[in-house]
Amino acid sequence: EDQVTQSPEALRLQEGESSSLNCSYTVSGLRGLFWYRQDPGKGPEFLFTLYSAGEEKEKERLKATLTKKESFLHITAPKPEDSATYLCAVPLNTGFQKLVFGTGTRLLVSP
Amino acid sequence: NAGVTQTPKFQVLKTGQSMTLQCAQDMNHEYMSWYRQDPGMGLRLIHYSVGAGITDQGEVPNGYNVSRSTTEDFPLRLLSAAPSQTSVYFCASSSAGTDRYEQYFGPGTRLTVT
């Protein structure tokens, strides 16, 4: 069964304390992996697409990397405004537009 | 551009009532989807559409109907609301090109069924 698992469920950091979030998947024939950010009471906001192992994408303090089994979202010197839930998703092999999402990592960055 | 809009923001229904959640997008996107988000479950796909007149079922379609008569609108109908349908519902759209998985989400509708 296609599955996406994110860890940790929640992460509390001090401002400036770098860390990484993990997304592991069991989809065969990966056709991409996607990271989204979700603020409380809002819809997810697209961050990155990664298509092949070894690929990296960066945006401000965030860097996403991909291996054959997992993806990492590295947060460097986070600020309080980085506090959000981070979701990853992969396309199902049986569906053209179908994404399966992980349950997310809730990140809280304290000043 | 307003992006993806959803109405209402909040709704309370009694068991057995029906209602329609509205979703509209102004980006001329071919693809539109409905998801529900429950604590500890992540986002789950209910129904999706790859263009006007074409819809298909997602992971959790039971109890919901959709239709797509225009490119812009993709309403979700609850036929007979049940407490298990208490959730936050998100509509999303994306283009049909290589960035088709870059989905734009609406702000959500929080539905409570009593």
CSV table of C-alpha atoms in Angstrom, one decimal:
chain,number,residue,atom,x,y,z
A,1,GLU,CA,0.0,0.0,0.0
A,2,ASP,CA,1.3,3.5,-0.9
A,3,GLN,CA,2.1,5.3,2.3
A,4,VAL,CA,3.7,8.5,3.5
A,5,THR,CA,5.0,8.8,7.0
A,6,GLN,CA,6.3,12.1,8.6
A,7,SER,CA,8.4,12.5,11.7
A,8,PRO,CA,8.4,13.9,14.2
A,9,GLU,CA,4.8,14.7,14.7
A,10,ALA,CA,5.7,17.9,16.5
A,11,LEU,CA,9.0,19.9,16.9
A,12,ARG,CA,9.7,22.8,19.1
A,13,LEU,CA,12.8,24.9,18.2
A,14,GLN,CA,14.4,28.0,19.5
A,15,GLU,CA,14.9,30.8,17.0
A,16,GLY,CA,18.1,30.1,15.2
A,17,GLU,CA,18.2,26.4,16.1
A,18,SER,CA,18.5,24.4,12.9
A,19,SER,CA,16.8,21.0,12.4
A,20,SER,CA,15.3,18.6,9.9
A,21,LEU,CA,11.9,17.1,9.2
A,22,ASN,CA,11.6,13.7,7.7
A,23,CYS,CA,9.1,12.2,5.1
A,24,SER,CA,9.5,8.6,4.2
A,25,TYR,CA,7.4,6.9,1.5
A,26,THR,CA,6.6,3.4,0.2
A,27,VAL,CA,5.4,4.3,-3.2
A,28,SER,CA,6.9,2.2,-6.0
A,29,GLY,CA,8.2,4.1,-9.0
A,30,LEU,CA,8.2,7.5,-7.4
A,31,ARG,CA,6.9,10.2,-9.7
A,32,GLY,CA,7.7,13.1,-7.5
A,33,LEU,CA,7.5,14.3,-3.9
A,34,PHE,CA,5.9,17.6,-2.8
A,35,TRP,CA,6.2,19.7,0.3
A,36,TYR,CA,3.5,22.0,1.5
A,37,ARG,CA,3.2,24.5,4.4
A,38,GLN,CA,0.0,24.9,6.3
A,39,ASP,CA,-0.7,27.7,8.7
A,40,PRO,CA,-3.5,27.3,11.3
A,41,GLY,CA,-7.0,27.8,9.8
A,42,LYS,CA,-5.6,28.0,6.2
A,43,GLY,CA,-5.2,25.7,3.3
A,44,PRO,CA,-1.8,24.2,2.4
A,45,GLU,CA,0.6,26.3,0.4
A,46,PHE,CA,2.9,24.7,-2.1
A,47,LEU,CA,6.7,24.8,-1.3
A,48,PHE,CA,8.7,22.4,-3.4
A,49,THR,CA,8.6,19.6,-5.9
A,50,LEU,CA,11.4,17.0,-6.0
A,51,TYR,CA,11.5,14.5,-8.8
A,52,SER,CA,14.6,12.4,-8.5
A,53,ALA,CA,17.0,11.1,-5.8
A,54,GLY,CA,19.7,13.5,-5.1
A,55,GLU,CA,17.7,16.5,-6.1
A,56,GLU,CA,17.6,19.6,-3.8
A,57,LYS,CA,15.5,22.7,-3.7
A,58,GLU,CA,15.9,25.8,-1.6
A,59,LYS,CA,13.7,28.6,-0.5
A,60,GLU,CA,14.9,31.1,2.1
A,61,ARG,CA,15.6,29.1,5.2
A,62,LEU,CA,14.2,25.9,3.8
A,63,LYS,CA,16.0,23.2,1.8
A,64,ALA,CA,14.3,20.0,0.6
A,65,THR,CA,16.3,16.9,-0.3
A,66,LEU,CA,15.3,13.6,-1.7
A,67,THR,CA,16.7,10.0,-1.5
A,68,LYS,CA,15.2,6.8,-2.9
A,69,LYS,CA,13.3,6.2,0.4
A,70,GLU,CA,12.8,9.5,2.0
A,71,SER,CA,12.9,13.3,1.9
A,72,PHE,CA,14.2,15.8,4.4
A,73,LEU,CA,13.1,19.4,4.9
A,74,HIS,CA,16.1,21.2,6.5
A,75,ILE,CA,15.3,24.4,8.3
A,76,THR,CA,18.3,26.6,8.9
A,77,ALA,CA,18.3,29.3,11.6
A,78,PRO,CA,14.5,29.3,11.8
A,79,LYS,CA,12.4,32.3,12.8
A,80,PRO,CA,9.1,32.4,14.6
A,81,GLU,CA,7.3,33.0,11.2
A,82,ASP,CA,8.5,29.6,10.1
A,83,SER,CA,6.1,28.1,12.7
A,84,ALA,CA,3.5,26.0,10.7
A,85,THR,CA,2.6,22.4,9.9
A,86,TYR,CA,4.7,21.0,7.1
A,87,LEU,CA,3.1,18.4,4.9
A,88,CYS,CA,4.7,16.1,2.3
A,89,ALA,CA,2.8,14.2,-0.4
A,90,VAL,CA,3.5,11.8,-3.3
A,91,PRO,CA,1.4,10.9,-6.3
A,92,LEU,CA,-0.4,7.5,-6.3
A,93,ASN,CA,0.7,5.3,-9.2
A,94,THR,CA,-2.9,4.5,-10.0
A,95,GLY,CA,-4.1,8.0,-10.4
A,96,PHE,CA,-3.1,10.9,-12.5
A,97,GLN,CA,-3.8,13.7,-10.1
A,98,LYS,CA,-4.2,11.7,-6.9
A,99,LEU,CA,-1.8,12.7,-4.1
A,100,VAL,CA,-1.4,10.9,-0.8
A,101,PHE,CA,-0.4,13.2,2.1
A,102,GLY,CA,1.4,12.5,5.3
A,103,THR,CA,-0.1,13.7,8.5
A,104,GLY,CA,2.5,16.5,8.8
A,105,THR,CA,5.0,17.9,11.3
A,106,ARG,CA,3.9,20.8,13.5
A,107,LEU,CA,6.8,23.1,13.9
A,108,LEU,CA,6.9,25.8,16.6
A,109,VAL,CA,9.8,28.2,16.6
A,110,SER,CA,10.1,30.3,19.8
A,111,PRO,CA,11.8,33.7,19.9
B,1,ASN,CA,-6.6,36.9,-9.0
B,2,ALA,CA,-8.6,35.6,-6.1
B,3,GLY,CA,-7.1,32.1,-6.5
B,4,VAL,CA,-9.3,29.4,-5.0
B,5,THR,CA,-12.3,30.5,-3.1
B,6,GLN,CA,-14.6,28.4,-0.9
B,7,THR,CA,-17.9,29.2,0.8
B,8,PRO,CA,-19.1,29.0,3.4
B,9,LYS,CA,-16.2,29.2,5.9
B,10,PHE,CA,-18.1,27.5,8.7
B,11,GLN,CA,-21.3,25.3,8.6
B,12,VAL,CA,-23.2,23.4,11.2
B,13,LEU,CA,-25.6,20.7,9.9
B,14,LYS,CA,-28.0,18.3,11.6
B,15,THR,CA,-27.7,14.6,10.7
B,16,GLY,CA,-29.6,13.9,7.5
B,17,GLN,CA,-29.5,17.4,6.1
B,18,SER,CA,-28.0,18.1,2.7
B,19,MET,CA,-25.8,20.9,1.6
B,20,THR,CA,-23.4,22.1,-1.1
B,21,LEU,CA,-19.9,23.4,-0.4
B,22,GLN,CA,-18.9,25.8,-3.1
B,23,CYS,CA,-15.5,26.1,-4.7
B,24,ALA,CA,-14.4,28.4,-7.5
B,25,GLN,CA,-11.0,29.2,-9.1
B,26,ASP,CA,-10.0,32.0,-11.5
B,27,MET,CA,-6.7,30.6,-12.7
B,28,ASN,CA,-8.2,28.7,-15.6
B,29,HIS,CA,-6.9,25.4,-14.1
B,30,GLU,CA,-8.1,22.2,-15.6
B,31,TYR,CA,-7.7,20.1,-12.5
B,32,MET,CA,-9.8,20.5,-9.3
B,33,SER,CA,-10.0,18.3,-6.2
B,34,TRP,CA,-11.8,18.1,-2.9
B,35,TYR,CA,-10.0,16.9,0.2
B,36,ARG,CA,-11.1,16.4,3.8
B,37,GLN,CA,-8.6,16.9,6.7
B,38,ASP,CA,-9.1,15.2,10.0
B,39,PRO,CA,-6.8,15.2,13.0
B,40,GLY,CA,-4.2,12.4,12.7
B,41,MET,CA,-5.4,11.4,9.3
B,42,GLY,CA,-3.9,13.9,6.9
B,43,LEU,CA,-5.6,15.2,3.8
B,44,ARG,CA,-7.7,12.6,2.0
B,45,LEU,CA,-8.9,12.9,-1.6
B,46,ILE,CA,-12.7,12.8,-1.9
B,47,HIS,CA,-13.4,13.5,-5.6
B,48,TYR,CA,-11.4,15.1,-8.4
B,49,SER,CA,-12.0,16.5,-11.9
B,50,VAL,CA,-9.6,16.8,-14.9
B,51,GLY,CA,-11.9,19.1,-16.8
B,52,ALA,CA,-15.4,20.3,-17.3
B,53,GLY,CA,-17.8,17.4,-17.5
B,54,ILE,CA,-15.2,14.9,-16.1
B,55,THR,CA,-15.1,13.7,-12.5
B,56,ASP,CA,-13.8,10.7,-10.7
B,57,GLN,CA,-13.7,9.3,-7.2
B,58,GLY,CA,-10.8,9.6,-4.8
B,59,GLU,CA,-10.0,7.7,-1.6
B,60,VAL,CA,-13.1,8.5,0.4
B,61,PRO,CA,-16.0,9.3,-2.0
B,62,ASN,CA,-19.0,7.8,-0.1
B,63,GLY,CA,-21.6,10.2,0.9
B,64,TYR,CA,-20.4,13.0,-1.5
B,65,ASN,CA,-21.3,14.0,-5.0
B,66,VAL,CA,-19.6,16.3,-7.4
B,67,SER,CA,-20.2,17.8,-10.8
B,68,ARG,CA,-18.1,20.1,-13.0
B,69,SER,CA,-20.2,22.1,-15.5
B,70,THR,CA,-17.6,24.9,-15.9
B,71,THR,CA,-13.9,25.2,-15.6
B,72,GLU,CA,-14.2,27.6,-12.8
B,73,ASP,CA,-16.6,25.8,-10.4
B,74,PHE,CA,-16.5,22.5,-8.6
B,75,PRO,CA,-19.2,22.1,-5.9
B,76,LEU,CA,-19.2,19.3,-3.4
B,77,ARG,CA,-22.6,18.0,-2.3
B,78,LEU,CA,-23.3,16.2,0.9
B,79,LEU,CA,-26.4,14.1,0.3
B,80,SER,CA,-27.4,13.2,3.8
B,81,ALA,CA,-25.0,14.5,6.4
B,82,ALA,CA,-23.6,12.2,9.1
B,83,PRO,CA,-21.4,13.0,12.1
B,84,SER,CA,-18.6,11.1,10.5
B,85,GLN,CA,-18.5,13.9,7.9
B,86,THR,CA,-17.5,16.5,10.5
B,87,SER,CA,-14.2,17.7,9.1
B,88,VAL,CA,-12.4,20.5,7.4
B,89,TYR,CA,-12.9,20.5,3.6
B,90,PHE,CA,-10.4,21.9,1.2
B,91,CYS,CA,-10.8,22.5,-2.5
B,92,ALA,CA,-7.7,22.6,-4.7
B,93,SER,CA,-6.8,23.3,-8.3
B,94,SER,CA,-3.8,22.9,-10.6
B,95,SER,CA,-2.9,23.2,-14.2
B,96,ALA,CA,-2.7,20.2,-16.6
B,97,GLY,CA,1.0,20.8,-17.4
B,98,THR,CA,4.2,19.5,-15.9
B,99,ASP,CA,3.4,21.4,-12.7
B,100,ARG,CA,0.0,19.6,-12.3
B,101,TYR,CA,0.9,18.5,-8.8
B,102,GLU,CA,1.5,22.0,-7.6
B,103,GLN,CA,-1.9,22.4,-6.2
B,104,TYR,CA,-3.4,25.7,-5.0
B,105,PHE,CA,-5.7,25.2,-2.0
B,106,GLY,CA,-8.7,27.3,-0.9
B,107,PRO,CA,-9.0,28.5,2.7
B,108,GLY,CA,-11.3,25.6,3.7
B,109,THR,CA,-14.8,25.0,5.0
B,110,ARG,CA,-15.1,23.8,8.6
B,111,LEU,CA,-18.2,21.5,8.8
B,112,THR,CA,-19.8,20.2,12.0
B,113,VAL,CA,-22.6,17.6,11.8
B,114,THR,CA,-24.5,17.1,15.0
